[in-house]
Coordinates of C-alpha atoms and ligand atoms in Angstrom, one line a residue:
M1 CA 177.3 187.3 109.1
A2 CA 173.2 186.7 107.8
T3 CA 171.1 184.4 109.8
S4 CA 169.5 182.6 106.3
I5 CA 171.2 181.9 103.1
T6 CA 170.1 180.3 99.8
V7 CA 170.9 177.2 100.2
K8 CA 170.9 174.2 96.5
L9 CA 170.3 170.4 97.3
P10 CA 171.8 167.6 94.9
N11 CA 168.8 167.6 93.7
G12 CA 168.7 169.8 92.4
V13 CA 165.8 171.7 94.8
E14 CA 166.8 175.4 96.3
Y15 CA 165.0 176.6 99.8
E16 CA 165.6 179.6 102.4
Q17 CA 167.2 177.6 105.3
P18 CA 167.5 179.4 108.0
T19 CA 171.4 179.6 109.7
G20 CA 170.7 181.5 112.9
L21 CA 169.7 180.8 116.9
F22 CA 166.8 180.3 117.1
I23 CA 165.3 182.4 120.0
N24 CA 161.9 183.8 120.8
N25 CA 160.7 182.6 117.3
E26 CA 163.1 184.7 115.4
F27 CA 166.7 183.8 114.0
V28 CA 169.3 185.2 115.2
P29 CA 172.9 186.2 114.8
S30 CA 175.8 184.4 118.0
A31 CA 177.2 186.8 120.4
K32 CA 180.4 186.9 118.4
G33 CA 179.9 185.9 114.8
E34 CA 181.1 182.2 115.3
T35 CA 180.2 179.9 112.2
I36 CA 180.1 176.2 112.3
K37 CA 181.4 174.5 108.6
V38 CA 178.3 172.3 108.0
V39 CA 179.1 169.5 104.9
N40 CA 177.8 167.1 103.1
P41 CA 179.0 163.8 103.7
S42 CA 178.5 162.2 100.6
T43 CA 181.0 165.6 98.2
E44 CA 182.8 166.5 101.1
E45 CA 182.0 170.6 100.6
E46 CA 180.7 173.2 102.4
L47 CA 176.0 173.3 102.6
A48 CA 176.3 176.2 104.7
Q49 CA 177.9 177.9 107.6
V50 CA 175.8 178.4 110.6
H51 CA 176.0 180.3 113.7
A52 CA 177.5 178.5 116.7
A53 CA 176.3 179.6 120.6
D54 CA 178.1 180.2 123.5
A55 CA 177.6 180.4 127.0
S56 CA 176.2 184.0 126.7
D57 CA 174.1 182.8 123.6
I58 CA 172.9 179.8 125.4
D59 CA 171.7 182.2 128.5
K60 CA 169.7 184.5 126.1
A61 CA 167.8 181.4 124.9
V62 CA 167.3 180.0 129.1
K63 CA 166.5 183.4 129.3
A64 CA 164.2 183.9 126.6
A65 CA 162.4 180.5 127.7
R66 CA 161.7 180.9 131.2
T67 CA 160.2 184.1 130.2
A68 CA 157.7 182.0 128.3
F69 CA 157.1 179.7 131.2
N70 CA 156.4 182.0 133.8
T71 CA 154.0 183.7 131.7
V72 CA 152.5 183.4 128.4
W73 CA 152.9 179.5 128.2
K74 CA 151.0 178.8 132.0
N75 CA 147.7 180.4 130.7
Y76 CA 147.6 177.5 127.9
S77 CA 145.5 175.0 127.6
V78 CA 146.1 171.3 127.1
D79 CA 143.9 171.5 124.7
E80 CA 146.1 174.3 123.0
I81 CA 148.4 172.7 123.2
S82 CA 147.7 169.7 122.2
R83 CA 146.4 171.4 118.7
L84 CA 150.0 173.1 118.5
L85 CA 151.9 169.2 118.0
Y86 CA 149.1 168.5 115.9
K87 CA 149.9 171.4 113.9
L88 CA 153.5 171.1 113.9
A89 CA 153.2 167.7 113.0
D90 CA 150.6 168.7 110.0
L91 CA 153.7 171.0 108.5
F92 CA 155.9 168.4 108.9
E93 CA 153.9 165.8 106.6
R94 CA 153.4 169.4 104.2
D95 CA 157.4 169.3 104.4
L96 CA 158.0 166.4 104.0
E97 CA 160.4 165.9 100.7
L98 CA 162.6 168.7 101.3
L99 CA 163.0 168.3 105.1
S100 CA 163.9 164.5 103.8
A101 CA 166.3 165.9 101.1
I102 CA 167.6 168.2 103.6
E103 CA 168.8 165.1 106.4
A104 CA 169.6 163.3 103.3
A105 CA 172.3 166.0 102.2
D106 CA 173.5 167.0 105.8
S107 CA 173.6 163.7 107.4
G108 CA 174.3 161.2 104.5
K109 CA 170.9 159.2 105.1
P110 CA 170.2 158.0 102.0
K111 CA 166.6 159.9 101.2
A112 CA 164.1 157.8 99.5
Q113 CA 164.9 154.9 102.3
N114 CA 166.7 156.1 105.8
A115 CA 165.9 160.1 106.2
A116 CA 162.1 160.2 105.2
G117 CA 160.9 157.4 107.8
D118 CA 163.2 159.8 110.0
V119 CA 161.1 162.4 108.6
E120 CA 157.9 159.9 109.0
G121 CA 158.6 158.7 112.5
A122 CA 158.6 162.6 114.0
I123 CA 155.2 162.7 111.8
Q124 CA 153.7 160.3 114.3
L125 CA 155.7 160.8 116.9
F126 CA 154.2 164.3 117.6
R127 CA 150.9 163.2 116.9
Y128 CA 151.5 160.6 119.8
F129 CA 152.5 162.9 122.1
A130 CA 149.8 165.3 121.2
G131 CA 147.1 163.2 121.8
W132 CA 148.9 162.8 125.9
A133 CA 148.8 166.7 126.0
D134 CA 145.4 166.4 126.9
K135 CA 145.0 163.1 128.3
R136 CA 147.6 163.5 131.3
S137 CA 146.5 163.9 135.3
G138 CA 147.8 163.1 138.2
T139 CA 145.8 160.1 141.5
I140 CA 144.2 161.1 144.3
C141 CA 146.0 158.6 147.2
E142 CA 143.5 157.2 150.0
N143 CA 144.5 158.5 152.7
D144 CA 142.9 159.3 156.1
K145 CA 139.9 160.6 156.2
N146 CA 140.3 163.9 157.6
T147 CA 142.8 165.0 154.6
L148 CA 142.2 164.9 150.9
A149 CA 145.3 164.1 149.4
Y150 CA 145.6 163.6 145.4
V151 CA 148.9 164.4 142.8
V152 CA 149.5 166.5 140.2
H153 CA 151.7 166.1 137.5
E154 CA 153.6 169.6 136.9
P155 CA 156.5 170.1 134.2
H156 CA 160.0 170.8 135.3
G157 CA 160.1 173.7 133.9
V158 CA 163.5 174.8 131.5
C159 CA 164.5 172.0 129.8
G160 CA 167.9 171.7 128.7
Q161 CA 167.9 168.7 125.1
I162 CA 171.2 167.8 123.8
I163 CA 171.1 165.6 120.2
P164 CA 173.7 163.8 118.2
W165 CA 173.8 164.0 114.2
N166 CA 173.0 160.6 113.9
Y167 CA 169.2 161.6 113.8
P168 CA 168.8 165.3 114.1
I169 CA 165.0 165.2 112.9
G170 CA 164.3 161.5 114.8
M171 CA 166.2 162.4 118.1
A172 CA 164.7 166.3 118.7
S173 CA 160.9 164.7 118.3
W174 CA 161.8 162.2 120.6
K175 CA 162.6 165.3 122.7
I176 CA 160.2 168.0 121.9
G177 CA 156.9 166.2 121.6
P178 CA 157.1 164.9 125.1
A179 CA 158.8 167.5 126.7
I180 CA 156.0 169.9 125.0
A181 CA 152.9 167.8 125.8
A182 CA 154.1 167.7 129.9
G183 CA 154.0 171.9 129.4
N184 CA 157.7 172.3 129.8
V185 CA 159.8 174.7 127.3
I186 CA 162.7 174.4 125.7
V187 CA 166.2 174.8 124.8
L188 CA 167.1 172.5 122.5
K189 CA 171.3 172.2 121.3
L190 CA 172.0 170.3 117.8
A191 CA 174.6 168.2 117.2
E192 CA 177.1 171.0 116.2
N193 CA 177.6 169.0 112.5
T194 CA 174.0 168.4 111.9
P195 CA 171.9 171.1 111.6
L196 CA 170.1 172.1 109.0
S197 CA 166.8 170.0 109.4
M198 CA 166.1 171.4 112.6
L199 CA 166.9 174.6 112.0
Y200 CA 164.8 174.9 109.1
V201 CA 161.9 173.4 111.9
G202 CA 162.5 176.3 113.5
K203 CA 160.2 177.7 110.8
L204 CA 157.8 175.7 111.0
I205 CA 157.4 175.9 115.1
A206 CA 156.9 179.9 115.1
E207 CA 154.8 178.8 111.4
A208 CA 152.5 176.0 113.7
G209 CA 151.9 179.4 116.1
F210 CA 154.2 178.3 119.2
P211 CA 154.9 181.0 120.9
P212 CA 157.5 182.9 121.0
G213 CA 160.7 181.5 123.9
V214 CA 158.5 178.1 124.4
I215 CA 160.8 176.0 122.0
N216 CA 163.8 177.4 120.9
I217 CA 166.8 175.7 118.4
V218 CA 170.3 176.8 119.2
N219 CA 173.4 175.0 117.3
G220 CA 177.1 175.2 119.0
Y221 CA 179.8 173.3 119.9
G222 CA 179.6 170.7 122.5
S223 CA 181.9 172.0 124.7
V224 CA 180.7 175.8 124.7
A225 CA 176.8 175.8 124.6
G226 CA 176.3 171.4 125.1
S227 CA 177.9 173.0 128.2
A228 CA 176.7 176.3 129.2
L229 CA 173.5 175.0 128.8
C230 CA 174.3 172.1 131.7
T231 CA 175.3 174.3 134.0
H232 CA 173.2 176.9 133.5
P233 CA 171.9 177.8 137.0
D234 CA 168.1 178.4 135.3
V235 CA 167.4 175.3 133.4
D236 CA 165.6 172.5 135.2
K237 CA 166.2 169.5 133.2
I238 CA 168.8 168.0 130.9
A239 CA 167.8 165.2 128.4
F240 CA 170.9 163.9 126.3
T241 CA 171.1 161.8 123.8
G242 CA 174.9 161.1 122.7
S243 CA 177.9 158.5 124.0
T244 CA 178.4 157.9 126.8
A245 CA 181.4 159.7 127.4
T246 CA 179.2 162.6 128.0
G247 CA 176.5 161.0 129.4
K248 CA 179.2 160.4 132.0
L249 CA 180.3 164.1 131.6
I250 CA 176.6 165.7 131.3
M251 CA 176.2 163.7 134.7
K252 CA 179.0 165.6 136.2
M253 CA 178.3 169.0 134.7
C254 CA 174.6 168.3 136.1
A255 CA 175.6 167.6 139.5
D256 CA 176.1 171.1 140.9
T257 CA 172.7 172.3 140.2
L258 CA 170.6 168.5 141.2
K259 CA 169.2 169.0 137.4
N260 CA 166.9 165.9 136.5
I261 CA 168.7 164.7 133.9
T262 CA 167.9 161.7 131.2
L263 CA 171.0 159.7 129.5
E264 CA 170.2 158.2 126.3
C265 CA 173.7 156.7 125.4
G266 CA 175.6 154.1 123.4
G267 CA 174.8 150.9 123.6
K268 CA 177.0 147.2 122.0
S269 CA 173.6 145.2 121.2
P270 CA 173.5 141.0 120.4
L271 CA 171.3 139.4 118.3
L272 CA 170.8 135.4 119.1
V273 CA 170.0 133.1 115.9
F274 CA 168.8 129.5 117.0
D275 CA 168.9 126.7 114.8
D276 CA 165.2 126.7 115.2
C277 CA 164.5 130.1 114.1
N278 CA 163.2 131.4 110.5
F279 CA 166.6 131.7 108.8
E280 CA 165.9 134.1 106.0
E281 CA 164.0 136.0 108.3
A282 CA 166.5 136.3 110.9
V283 CA 169.6 136.9 108.0
K284 CA 167.3 139.6 106.5
W285 CA 166.7 141.6 110.3
A286 CA 170.0 141.3 111.4
H287 CA 171.4 142.7 108.3
I288 CA 168.8 145.6 108.7
G289 CA 169.9 145.6 112.9
I290 CA 173.2 146.6 111.8
M291 CA 173.8 148.1 108.4
S292 CA 170.8 150.4 108.9
N293 CA 171.4 154.6 108.8
M294 CA 175.3 153.5 108.0
G295 CA 175.9 151.4 111.4
Q296 CA 175.0 154.9 113.3
I297 CA 172.6 153.8 115.5
C298 CA 172.2 153.5 119.2
S299 CA 170.9 150.3 119.3
A300 CA 172.3 148.9 116.4
T301 CA 172.3 144.4 116.5
S302 CA 176.6 145.1 116.5
R303 CA 177.4 141.2 117.9
I304 CA 175.3 138.1 116.3
Y305 CA 175.7 135.4 118.3
V306 CA 174.7 132.2 115.8
Q307 CA 174.4 128.9 116.7
D308 CA 176.9 126.2 115.5
T309 CA 175.0 123.9 114.4
I310 CA 173.9 126.7 111.4
Y311 CA 176.8 128.9 111.8
D312 CA 178.6 128.6 108.7
K313 CA 175.4 128.9 106.7
F314 CA 174.5 132.1 108.3
V315 CA 177.5 134.0 107.7
E316 CA 177.3 132.9 104.1
A317 CA 173.4 134.0 103.9
L318 CA 174.3 137.2 105.7
K319 CA 177.6 138.0 103.0
E320 CA 175.0 136.9 100.5
H321 CA 172.2 139.6 101.1
T322 CA 174.4 142.0 102.2
I323 CA 176.3 142.1 98.8
K324 CA 172.7 142.1 97.1
T325 CA 170.6 144.8 99.1
S326 CA 173.1 147.2 101.3
K327 CA 173.2 149.1 98.1
V328 CA 176.8 151.7 98.6
G329 CA 176.6 155.2 96.5
D330 CA 174.4 158.9 95.9
V331 CA 171.8 159.4 98.7
F332 CA 169.7 160.8 96.4
D333 CA 169.0 158.1 94.3
D334 CA 166.0 155.7 95.8
S335 CA 167.9 152.8 95.2
V336 CA 171.0 153.4 97.6
F337 CA 170.2 151.7 100.8
Q338 CA 173.7 152.5 102.6
G339 CA 175.3 156.6 102.0
P340 CA 178.4 158.1 103.9
Q341 CA 179.6 158.3 107.3
V342 CA 178.9 161.2 108.9
S343 CA 182.1 163.0 108.5
A344 CA 185.6 162.3 107.7
L345 CA 186.2 162.2 112.0
Q346 CA 183.7 158.9 112.0
Q347 CA 184.8 157.8 108.9
K348 CA 188.8 157.1 110.0
R349 CA 187.3 156.4 113.3
V350 CA 185.3 152.9 111.7
L351 CA 188.2 152.3 109.9
S352 CA 190.8 152.3 112.7
Y353 CA 188.0 150.1 113.9
I354 CA 187.6 147.7 111.6
E355 CA 191.4 147.5 111.3
K356 CA 191.9 146.7 114.7
G357 CA 189.0 143.6 113.8
K358 CA 191.9 142.6 111.4
S359 CA 194.7 142.9 113.6
E360 CA 193.2 141.7 116.1
G361 CA 192.3 138.6 113.9
A362 CA 189.0 138.6 113.3
R363 CA 188.4 137.5 109.7
V364 CA 187.1 139.3 106.6
V365 CA 183.6 137.7 105.1
L366 CA 182.5 141.3 103.4
G367 CA 184.2 144.7 102.9
G368 CA 186.3 146.1 105.8
N369 CA 188.0 148.8 103.3
A370 CA 186.9 152.9 102.6
I371 CA 185.6 153.6 99.3
T372 CA 188.0 156.2 97.6
G373 CA 186.9 158.9 96.1
K374 CA 184.9 162.5 97.4
G375 CA 182.5 161.5 100.4
Y376 CA 183.0 159.4 103.6
F377 CA 182.0 155.9 102.3
I378 CA 182.4 152.5 104.5
E379 CA 182.2 149.2 102.7
P380 CA 179.5 147.1 104.4
T381 CA 181.2 145.2 106.3
I382 CA 181.5 141.6 108.1
F383 CA 183.5 140.4 110.7
A384 CA 183.2 136.3 111.9
D385 CA 184.9 134.5 114.4
V386 CA 185.1 137.4 116.8
D387 CA 186.5 136.4 120.1
D388 CA 184.9 138.0 122.8
S389 CA 187.9 139.9 123.6
M390 CA 188.0 140.8 121.1
T391 CA 188.0 145.1 120.7
V392 CA 185.0 144.7 118.3
M393 CA 183.1 142.9 119.5
R394 CA 183.5 145.2 122.9
E395 CA 184.0 148.5 122.1
E396 CA 180.9 150.7 119.7
I397 CA 182.1 151.2 116.7
F398 CA 178.7 152.9 116.0
G399 CA 179.6 151.4 111.4
P400 CA 178.4 149.6 109.0
V401 CA 181.1 146.8 110.7
V402 CA 179.1 143.3 112.3
C403 CA 180.9 140.7 114.4
I404 CA 180.3 137.1 114.3
S405 CA 180.5 134.9 116.4
K406 CA 179.0 131.0 117.1
F407 CA 177.9 128.5 120.5
K408 CA 176.7 126.0 121.1
T409 CA 173.7 125.9 124.5
E410 CA 171.3 128.7 125.0
E411 CA 172.6 129.4 128.4
E412 CA 176.6 130.1 127.3
A413 CA 174.4 132.7 124.7
I414 CA 172.5 134.7 127.4
T415 CA 175.7 134.7 129.0
R416 CA 177.9 136.2 126.2
A417 CA 175.3 138.6 125.3
N418 CA 175.3 139.6 128.9
D419 CA 179.1 140.1 129.0
T420 CA 178.9 143.9 128.4
T421 CA 178.7 147.1 130.2
Y422 CA 176.1 148.4 128.5
G423 CA 172.5 147.3 128.7
L424 CA 170.5 149.0 125.3
G425 CA 168.8 146.7 122.6
S426 CA 168.8 143.0 121.6
A427 CA 167.1 140.1 119.7
V428 CA 166.5 136.6 119.8
F429 CA 165.4 134.3 116.6
S430 CA 163.6 131.7 117.3
E431 CA 160.5 129.7 116.4
N432 CA 160.6 128.0 119.6
N433 CA 157.6 130.4 121.7
S434 CA 158.8 129.6 125.4
R435 CA 162.2 130.1 124.2
C436 CA 162.0 133.7 123.1
L437 CA 159.9 133.8 126.0
R438 CA 162.8 132.8 128.0
V439 CA 165.6 134.5 127.0
A440 CA 163.8 137.8 126.5
R441 CA 163.5 137.9 130.0
A442 CA 167.0 137.0 130.9
I443 CA 169.1 139.5 128.6
R444 CA 169.6 142.8 131.0
A445 CA 169.0 145.3 127.3
G446 CA 166.3 148.1 128.1
S447 CA 164.7 146.2 124.4
V448 CA 164.5 143.0 123.3
W449 CA 163.6 142.0 119.4
V450 CA 161.6 139.1 119.0
N451 CA 162.2 138.2 115.9
C452 CA 162.2 140.8 114.3
D453 CA 165.0 144.3 114.7
N454 CA 165.8 147.7 115.9
T455 CA 161.8 148.4 115.8
A456 CA 160.2 151.9 116.5
S457 CA 157.9 153.2 117.9
P458 CA 156.7 156.4 120.0
R459 CA 154.4 154.2 122.1
V460 CA 156.9 151.5 123.1
P461 CA 159.1 153.2 124.7
F462 CA 162.5 152.8 124.9
G463 CA 165.9 152.9 127.2
G464 CA 168.5 150.7 128.9
F465 CA 170.4 149.6 131.6
G466 CA 174.3 150.8 132.5
M467 CA 176.7 152.3 130.4
S468 CA 173.3 152.9 127.9
G469 CA 171.8 155.4 130.2
I470 CA 169.5 156.9 133.0
G471 CA 165.9 156.4 132.1
T472 CA 163.1 155.7 129.4
E473 CA 161.5 157.1 126.2
L474 CA 158.9 157.0 124.4
G475 CA 155.7 155.6 125.8
T476 CA 154.0 156.9 128.6
Y477 CA 157.0 157.0 130.5
G478 CA 158.6 159.5 127.9
L479 CA 155.9 161.7 129.1
D480 CA 156.5 160.7 132.8
I481 CA 160.0 161.3 132.7
Y482 CA 159.1 165.3 132.0
S483 CA 156.9 166.4 135.1
V484 CA 157.6 166.3 138.7
K485 CA 154.7 164.6 141.1
K486 CA 153.9 167.2 143.3
A487 CA 151.3 165.7 146.5
I488 CA 148.4 167.8 147.7
T489 CA 147.0 167.4 150.7
V490 CA 143.8 169.2 152.1
N491 CA 142.9 169.3 155.4
I492 CA 139.1 168.6 155.2
G493 CA 138.4 167.4 158.6
V494 CA 141.1 168.2 161.5
K495 CA 141.0 171.1 163.7
L496 CA 143.7 171.8 166.9
Ligands
NAD1 P1 178.3 162.8 121.0 O1 178.4 162.3 122.7 O2 179.5 163.3 120.9 O3 177.4 164.1 121.3 C1 176.1 164.1 121.0 C2 175.8 165.8 122.0 O4 176.1 165.6 123.6 C3 176.0 166.4 120.6 O5 175.6 167.5 120.6 C4 177.5 167.1 121.0 O6 177.2 168.5 121.1 C5 177.0 167.6 122.7 N1 178.3 167.2 123.9 C6 179.5 167.1 123.0 N2 180.1 167.4 124.4 C7 179.5 167.6 125.5 C8 179.8 168.1 126.5 N3 180.8 168.8 127.3 N4 179.0 168.9 126.9 C9 177.4 169.1 126.8 N5 177.2 168.8 125.0 C10 178.0 168.1 124.1 O7 177.9 161.4 120.2 P2 177.5 161.4 119.3 O8 179.5 161.2 118.8 O9 176.9 162.9 118.7 O10 176.7 160.5 118.6 C11 176.9 159.4 118.8 C12 176.4 158.6 120.1 O11 174.8 158.9 120.3 C13 176.5 157.1 119.5 O12 177.8 157.1 121.2 C14 175.6 156.7 120.5 O13 175.4 155.7 121.4 C15 174.9 157.6 120.8 N6 172.7 157.5 120.0 C16 172.5 156.7 121.6 C17 170.7 157.4 121.0 C18 170.0 156.2 122.7 O14 168.4 156.6 122.2 N7 170.7 155.7 123.5 C19 170.7 157.2 120.2 C20 171.2 158.0 119.3 C21 173.3 158.0 119.2

């Protein structure tokens, strides 16, 4: 099969889509000619067939990365690395329209209201980490007078990176930016059903001037290509974003070769609305916190706890605001807020949770059904009076479905917010600053948003407690996970 095809997007734009495995700056076919069908979730039509890597393809990509690391890459200065990341950001900016359109068609993100923001976020992120590439520094340790001890930050080497389908460009940029800034080389495995935008980015990586083998991008099934990357003896680190179930598997697979790991997994994040909040703001942010990206956000605030004094008013206001704001439909219509779920499987999974919520007695305030016709669309759904023991309140649904419940006291709200095995995101709404600061400290979550929800910035770290994962991405902490701290002790005075 060819390694590129002409694709015509639903907005009429035609472009050359790479479909091969991006290894050594070239698109090559998979060894056995295996392919994966990529479907437009809005229309259920095929967009492309892309090559699927097996273990031998992964080995080829790892060898390319290792060779680059041991030869050309180690001679690159920090200025040159920085310039490459800036250049990549510039190319993303040049191709913003096309990248957003590919992302919209492939993953069902409304182009204007969602996909474009992901591309802009990646541009900002590459520039942020480009800025760090030439500012990395270790430390000098105060030791004894006879030694000079200092610490240098060495790259791990070959980083295997595995990303999910909910933010193909977003999650890839979170992985590529800091890893490259810290001097590593990469084999990035895409989520099998949303590979198109990042395969296109392969072209931009070559155009930016990255040496062959520094960034390799492969598509393939998790159980085949993903596991081959995790078990490969010459991969030094695995950085994974995806479900908690897969995160557990990856941790086990990495154990044999004792790989350094970062796991960004799932969540069931709480949002607390106190009666002293700015009510309109709380309603608007609550909507963004769960309904953005079709609810397919790991840190989506999917459990809303509202103080009893404003509970009924809040439920009604969130319903009205959602009806007004969550326009569902054509992802190429600029006024559309919500597209389809990413796949038939995800649509089925979310609908089965909705049915479970209904059967367990949660009150449907809004939605609760699939939208008939082509595409994997689901109505934005609000459940109220949800009991903490119900499945919909405990498990990650990963769809436009929110559960609301009422509380009386601050202490109760905190206890119930923390009643989860996850600990990724959270939000607090109150105009009482002392309360906000108190609650923010008491919530066991990697991110607490106060009077806002799910804001993201490359400068602000992101990670979680418990089943939400291991390690922190973004910010200086996110740079830190991509290096090993090497201590060098020099004898400057002791004679034996
Ligand atoms: P997933 O775990 O099914 O897949 C994620 C990636 O892992 C894909 O590339 C997949 O091919 C790969 N994979 C699957 N099985 C594998 C295996 N056995 N070995 C190696 N790789 C394997 O998750 P998903 O359904 O694609 O994504 C949704 C999940 O991602 C949600 O749970 C969400 O919360 C989570 N997520 C977390 C974050 C975060 O930063 N914490 C961000 C986005 C998404």
